[in-house]
Short mmCIF file of C-alpha atoms and ligand atoms in Angstrom, two decimals:
data_model
loop_
_atom_site.label_atom_id
_atom_site.label_comp_id
_atom_site.label_asym_id
_atom_site.label_seq_id
_atom_site.Cartn_x
_atom_site.Cartn_y
_atom_site.Cartn_z
CA MET A 5 -154.39 119.91 -37.12
CA ALA A 6 -154.97 123.60 -36.59
CA LYS A 7 -151.83 125.33 -35.35
CA LYS A 8 -151.75 127.05 -32.01
CA VAL A 9 -152.11 130.81 -32.30
CA LYS A 10 -150.34 133.20 -29.91
CA GLN A 11 -152.44 135.77 -28.09
CA ALA A 12 -151.83 139.43 -28.92
CA THR A 13 -149.44 141.05 -26.45
CA PRO A 14 -151.24 143.56 -24.20
CA HIS A 15 -150.37 147.24 -24.49
CA ARG A 16 -147.30 148.21 -22.42
CA ASN A 17 -149.52 150.29 -20.10
CA GLY A 18 -151.80 147.33 -19.62
CA ILE A 19 -154.81 149.19 -21.00
CA LYS A 20 -157.61 147.12 -22.52
CA PRO A 21 -159.71 147.76 -25.61
CA PRO A 22 -163.00 149.66 -25.07
CA LYS A 23 -166.00 147.43 -24.43
CA LEU A 24 -168.22 147.61 -27.49
CA GLU A 25 -170.86 145.39 -29.02
CA ARG A 26 -169.75 143.25 -31.94
CA LYS A 27 -171.75 145.30 -34.42
CA GLN A 28 -169.97 148.47 -33.30
CA ILE A 29 -166.62 147.02 -34.29
CA PRO A 30 -165.56 147.48 -37.92
CA ASN A 31 -164.65 144.30 -39.76
CA HIS A 32 -162.32 146.07 -42.14
CA VAL A 33 -160.16 149.04 -41.16
CA ALA A 34 -158.02 150.89 -43.71
CA ILE A 35 -155.22 153.16 -42.54
CA VAL A 36 -153.25 155.86 -44.36
CA MET A 37 -150.12 155.82 -42.22
CA ASP A 38 -149.13 159.46 -42.71
CA GLY A 39 -146.86 161.96 -40.98
CA ASN A 40 -143.50 160.18 -40.77
CA GLY A 41 -141.64 162.99 -42.49
CA ARG A 42 -143.12 165.69 -40.26
CA TRP A 43 -142.43 163.62 -37.16
CA ALA A 44 -138.76 163.36 -38.15
CA LYS A 45 -138.48 167.01 -39.17
CA SER A 46 -139.81 168.20 -35.83
CA ARG A 47 -136.93 166.33 -34.20
CA GLY A 48 -134.30 167.55 -36.63
CA LEU A 49 -133.97 164.06 -38.10
CA ALA A 50 -133.91 162.78 -41.68
CA ARG A 51 -137.28 161.76 -43.16
CA THR A 52 -136.08 158.15 -43.22
CA ALA A 53 -135.87 158.15 -39.41
CA GLY A 54 -139.59 158.89 -39.40
CA HIS A 55 -140.31 155.85 -41.54
CA GLU A 56 -138.24 153.71 -39.20
CA ALA A 57 -140.12 155.03 -36.18
CA GLY A 58 -143.42 154.20 -37.88
CA GLU A 59 -142.77 150.45 -37.82
CA LYS A 60 -143.54 150.09 -34.12
CA ALA A 61 -146.83 151.97 -34.54
CA LEU A 62 -147.89 149.45 -37.16
CA VAL A 63 -146.94 146.43 -35.10
CA ASP A 64 -148.69 147.75 -31.99
CA ILE A 65 -151.81 148.45 -34.04
CA VAL A 66 -151.84 144.91 -35.41
CA HIS A 67 -151.86 143.60 -31.83
CA GLY A 68 -154.58 146.08 -30.89
CA ALA A 69 -156.68 145.18 -33.94
CA ILE A 70 -156.59 141.53 -32.90
CA GLU A 71 -157.47 142.40 -29.29
CA ILE A 72 -160.56 144.35 -30.27
CA GLY A 73 -161.70 141.91 -32.95
CA VAL A 74 -161.02 143.64 -36.28
CA LYS A 75 -160.93 141.00 -39.04
CA GLU A 76 -159.12 142.82 -41.82
CA LEU A 77 -156.60 145.67 -41.72
CA SER A 78 -155.32 147.43 -44.83
CA VAL A 79 -152.29 149.67 -44.46
CA TYR A 80 -151.01 152.12 -47.06
CA ALA A 81 -147.24 151.72 -47.07
CA PHE A 82 -146.28 152.99 -50.54
CA SER A 83 -148.54 154.59 -53.11
CA THR A 84 -148.23 154.66 -56.90
CA GLU A 85 -147.68 158.41 -56.43
CA ASN A 86 -144.82 157.96 -53.96
CA TRP A 87 -142.47 157.27 -56.89
CA LYS A 88 -142.42 161.07 -57.25
CA ARG A 89 -140.28 161.36 -54.10
CA SER A 90 -136.51 161.71 -54.25
CA PRO A 91 -134.66 158.63 -55.56
CA GLU A 92 -132.98 158.32 -52.15
CA GLU A 93 -136.28 158.21 -50.27
CA VAL A 94 -137.84 155.79 -52.78
CA LYS A 95 -134.83 153.51 -52.47
CA PHE A 96 -134.99 153.69 -48.70
CA LEU A 97 -138.71 152.89 -48.63
CA MET A 98 -138.32 149.89 -50.93
CA GLY A 99 -135.51 148.41 -48.84
CA PHE A 100 -137.26 149.26 -45.59
CA ASN A 101 -140.56 147.66 -46.56
CA ARG A 102 -138.73 144.53 -47.64
CA GLU A 103 -136.87 144.39 -44.34
CA VAL A 104 -139.96 144.96 -42.20
CA ILE A 105 -141.88 142.18 -43.96
CA HIS A 106 -138.93 139.84 -43.56
CA SER A 107 -138.24 140.55 -39.90
CA ARG A 108 -141.90 140.64 -38.78
CA ARG A 109 -143.37 137.73 -40.69
CA GLU A 110 -142.73 135.10 -37.99
CA GLU A 111 -144.28 137.24 -35.27
CA LEU A 112 -147.30 137.92 -37.47
CA ASN A 113 -147.57 134.27 -38.41
CA ASP A 114 -147.56 133.24 -34.74
CA LEU A 115 -150.42 135.68 -34.11
CA GLY A 116 -152.48 134.05 -36.87
CA VAL A 117 -152.17 137.00 -39.25
CA LYS A 118 -152.64 136.35 -42.95
CA ILE A 119 -150.39 138.73 -44.89
CA ARG A 120 -151.57 139.79 -48.31
CA TRP A 121 -149.85 142.12 -50.77
CA VAL A 122 -152.20 144.54 -52.50
CA GLY A 123 -150.72 146.61 -55.30
CA ARG A 124 -149.36 146.85 -58.80
CA GLU A 125 -146.48 144.74 -60.03
CA LYS A 126 -145.16 147.21 -62.60
CA ARG A 127 -142.17 149.18 -61.25
CA LEU A 128 -142.18 147.57 -57.80
CA TRP A 129 -138.79 146.09 -56.90
CA LYS A 130 -138.66 142.38 -57.59
CA THR A 131 -136.96 141.72 -54.25
CA VAL A 132 -139.90 143.39 -52.51
CA ILE A 133 -142.41 141.29 -54.45
CA ASP A 134 -140.45 138.12 -53.61
CA GLU A 135 -140.47 138.99 -49.91
CA LEU A 136 -144.21 139.71 -50.01
CA LYS A 137 -144.90 136.42 -51.78
CA GLN A 138 -142.90 134.48 -49.22
CA ALA A 139 -144.83 136.15 -46.40
CA GLU A 140 -148.11 135.37 -48.17
CA SER A 141 -147.23 131.74 -48.58
CA LEU A 142 -146.02 131.38 -44.96
CA THR A 143 -149.25 132.88 -43.58
CA LYS A 144 -151.82 131.70 -46.11
CA ASN A 145 -153.81 129.48 -43.76
CA ASN A 146 -154.08 132.01 -40.95
CA LYS A 147 -157.49 133.20 -39.88
CA VAL A 148 -157.24 135.66 -37.00
CA LEU A 149 -156.63 138.84 -39.03
CA THR A 150 -155.93 139.59 -42.67
CA LEU A 151 -153.26 142.26 -43.04
CA ASN A 152 -153.28 143.86 -46.48
CA MET A 153 -149.89 145.41 -47.14
CA CYS A 154 -150.67 148.04 -49.76
CA ILE A 155 -147.39 148.60 -51.53
CA ASN A 156 -147.25 150.27 -54.93
CA TYR A 157 -150.99 150.65 -54.53
CA GLY A 158 -153.17 153.34 -56.10
CA GLY A 159 -156.95 153.34 -56.41
CA ARG A 160 -156.91 154.69 -59.96
CA ALA A 161 -154.16 152.28 -61.00
CA GLU A 162 -156.32 149.46 -59.62
CA MET A 163 -159.38 150.66 -61.57
CA LEU A 164 -157.31 151.07 -64.72
CA ASP A 165 -155.71 147.63 -64.41
CA ALA A 166 -159.15 146.10 -63.84
CA ALA A 167 -160.55 147.92 -66.89
CA VAL A 168 -157.70 146.64 -69.06
CA SER A 169 -158.21 143.04 -67.88
CA ILE A 170 -161.95 143.25 -68.44
CA ALA A 171 -161.50 144.71 -71.93
CA LYS A 172 -159.08 141.93 -72.84
CA GLU A 173 -161.53 139.27 -71.65
CA ALA A 174 -164.31 140.93 -73.61
CA VAL A 175 -162.24 140.93 -76.80
CA LYS A 176 -161.64 137.21 -76.27
CA LYS A 177 -165.40 136.82 -75.75
CA LYS A 178 -164.81 135.42 -72.27
CA ILE A 179 -167.16 137.95 -70.73
CA LYS A 180 -170.22 139.76 -72.01
CA PRO A 181 -169.97 143.50 -71.29
CA ASP A 182 -173.67 143.74 -70.44
CA ALA A 183 -173.37 140.97 -67.89
CA LEU A 184 -170.82 142.87 -65.76
CA THR A 185 -171.99 143.73 -62.26
CA GLU A 186 -170.51 145.60 -59.32
CA LYS A 187 -169.81 142.22 -57.77
CA SER A 188 -168.15 140.73 -60.85
CA ILE A 189 -165.86 143.75 -61.20
CA THR A 190 -164.33 142.97 -57.81
CA LYS A 191 -162.85 139.79 -59.34
CA TYR A 192 -160.48 142.04 -61.30
CA LEU A 193 -159.26 144.08 -58.35
CA TYR A 194 -155.84 143.40 -56.78
CA ALA A 195 -157.44 141.53 -53.85
CA PRO A 196 -160.77 140.11 -55.03
CA LEU A 197 -161.58 138.78 -51.58
CA MET A 198 -161.15 142.10 -49.80
CA ARG A 199 -164.21 143.19 -47.83
CA ASP A 200 -165.63 146.69 -48.19
CA VAL A 201 -163.85 149.09 -45.87
CA ASP A 202 -165.93 149.97 -42.79
CA LEU A 203 -163.58 152.45 -41.15
CA PHE A 204 -161.02 154.58 -43.01
CA ILE A 205 -158.43 156.25 -40.79
CA ARG A 206 -155.79 158.78 -41.70
CA SER A 207 -153.17 160.05 -39.30
CA SER A 208 -151.22 163.35 -39.50
CA GLY A 209 -154.19 165.72 -39.73
CA GLU A 210 -154.46 165.68 -43.53
CA GLN A 211 -158.03 165.17 -44.65
CA ARG A 212 -157.82 163.37 -47.97
CA THR A 213 -157.76 159.80 -49.17
CA SER A 214 -154.71 160.14 -51.47
CA ASN A 215 -156.02 157.47 -53.83
CA PHE A 216 -156.37 154.71 -51.21
CA LEU A 217 -158.96 151.95 -51.73
CA MET A 218 -161.40 154.10 -53.72
CA TRP A 219 -163.73 151.34 -54.78
CA GLN A 220 -163.67 149.51 -51.46
CA SER A 221 -164.18 152.67 -49.35
CA ALA A 222 -167.25 153.97 -51.17
CA TYR A 223 -169.25 153.70 -47.94
CA ALA A 224 -166.49 153.76 -45.34
CA GLU A 225 -166.73 156.00 -42.29
CA MET A 226 -163.87 158.50 -42.41
CA VAL A 227 -161.88 159.37 -39.29
CA PHE A 228 -159.01 161.86 -39.50
CA LEU A 229 -156.73 162.05 -36.49
CA ASP A 230 -154.12 164.68 -35.64
CA VAL A 231 -151.46 162.24 -34.45
CA LEU A 232 -148.33 161.77 -36.58
CA TRP A 233 -147.93 158.13 -37.54
CA PRO A 234 -144.83 157.32 -35.44
CA ASP A 235 -146.71 158.59 -32.37
CA ALA A 236 -149.71 156.32 -33.04
CA ASP A 237 -150.31 153.03 -31.29
CA ARG A 238 -153.27 150.73 -30.63
CA ARG A 239 -154.96 153.44 -28.56
CA THR A 240 -155.16 155.52 -31.74
CA LEU A 241 -156.98 152.67 -33.47
CA TRP A 242 -159.31 152.13 -30.52
CA LYS A 243 -160.12 155.84 -30.37
CA ALA A 244 -161.05 155.80 -34.06
CA ILE A 245 -163.21 152.72 -33.44
CA GLU A 246 -165.00 154.49 -30.59
CA ILE A 247 -165.77 157.37 -32.99
CA TYR A 248 -166.95 154.81 -35.56
CA ALA A 249 -169.21 153.15 -32.99
CA GLU A 250 -171.09 156.45 -32.57
CA ARG A 251 -171.75 156.88 -36.28
CA GLU A 252 -175.01 155.98 -37.96
CA ARG A 253 -174.40 154.17 -41.24
CA ARG A 254 -177.28 154.51 -43.66
CA PHE A 255 -175.98 153.27 -47.03
CA GLY A 256 -178.46 155.50 -48.82
CA LYS A 257 -181.48 154.31 -46.88
CA ALA A 258 -183.79 156.87 -45.32
C1 IPE B 11 -146.12 158.45 -44.68
O1 IPE B 11 -145.38 159.51 -44.16
C2 IPE B 11 -145.24 157.36 -45.22
C3 IPE B 11 -145.26 157.23 -46.68
C4 IPE B 11 -145.96 157.94 -47.51
C5 IPE B 11 -144.40 156.21 -47.22
P1 IPE B 11 -144.85 160.69 -45.06
O2 IPE B 11 -143.49 160.32 -45.56
O3 IPE B 11 -145.83 161.03 -46.12
O4 IPE B 11 -144.75 161.86 -44.01
P2 IPE B 11 -145.16 163.36 -44.20
O5 IPE B 11 -146.55 163.39 -44.73
O6 IPE B 11 -144.18 163.95 -45.17
O7 IPE B 11 -145.06 163.97 -42.84
C1 IPE B 12 -150.32 158.60 -48.69
O1 IPE B 12 -149.53 159.56 -48.06
C2 IPE B 12 -149.49 157.39 -49.02
C3 IPE B 12 -149.04 156.59 -47.90
C4 IPE B 12 -149.26 156.81 -46.63
C5 IPE B 12 -148.26 155.44 -48.26
P1 IPE B 12 -148.79 160.73 -48.86
O2 IPE B 12 -148.07 161.50 -47.86
O3 IPE B 12 -148.01 160.15 -49.97
O4 IPE B 12 -150.02 161.53 -49.48
P2 IPE B 12 -150.14 163.05 -49.91
O5 IPE B 12 -149.01 163.32 -50.85
O6 IPE B 12 -150.06 163.88 -48.68
O7 IPE B 12 -151.48 163.14 -50.54
MG1 MG B 13 -147.42 162.27 -46.20
#
């Protein structure tokens, strides 16, 4: 029997999502959650306090994504380049991500969220991978929203890892190089079932992708917002979706 799913909790101000037609709502939204350090610095706090404050933005946005009807949400929580940060910050981020996944998984499961880890195994803390796998297994049958937790993710790392796997299969004669297609390559990505990104959002005012979902975002609409991540909430997502709804997507057609 299908389990009963909890409704998303309305925003604390009671505001409702904008009324849009289904086709104006992106199926897959990707978010570069940026600006935690600057948020903390402007308050005279340690960078880590900014990461902590960012958790509630993420949770509110998950509720808001469900309310408006987004089907897949990919969030950039730790990049393959973030290992270049101080050992203290890296250590904090590893422990913090593990804790957030652990403490939020029941709430997300009740909402019908399917959690999926997207990233590279090499170098990632084993305790973080274990926590992610437990969350994946707990939520595997959920259908309301897929939440891709991109941890130790990098677009180039993903391309490289796919190339290595494909080359190995070719050497074993399991695939014919000439038979490869854009579609068959997606089988070798970290999340083969991921949809193409429709809307790519970055907070903090920076206007770059920082190696996030390169392949999947080839035709995404880009929206850069000035808000620092800890100050974001579902209204930030809805505003980006309203901008998206005004865009004309052509995919190369005239
Ligand atoms: C984003 O915030 C969080 C991660 C990259 C983990 P930052 O930590 O990059 O914050 P800024 O960009 O320094 O303000
Ligand atoms: C991108 O933000 C990575 C995440 C949000 C996890 P960064 O803050 O690491 O990116 P750069 O260094 O400004 O490009
Ligand atoms: Mg940053």
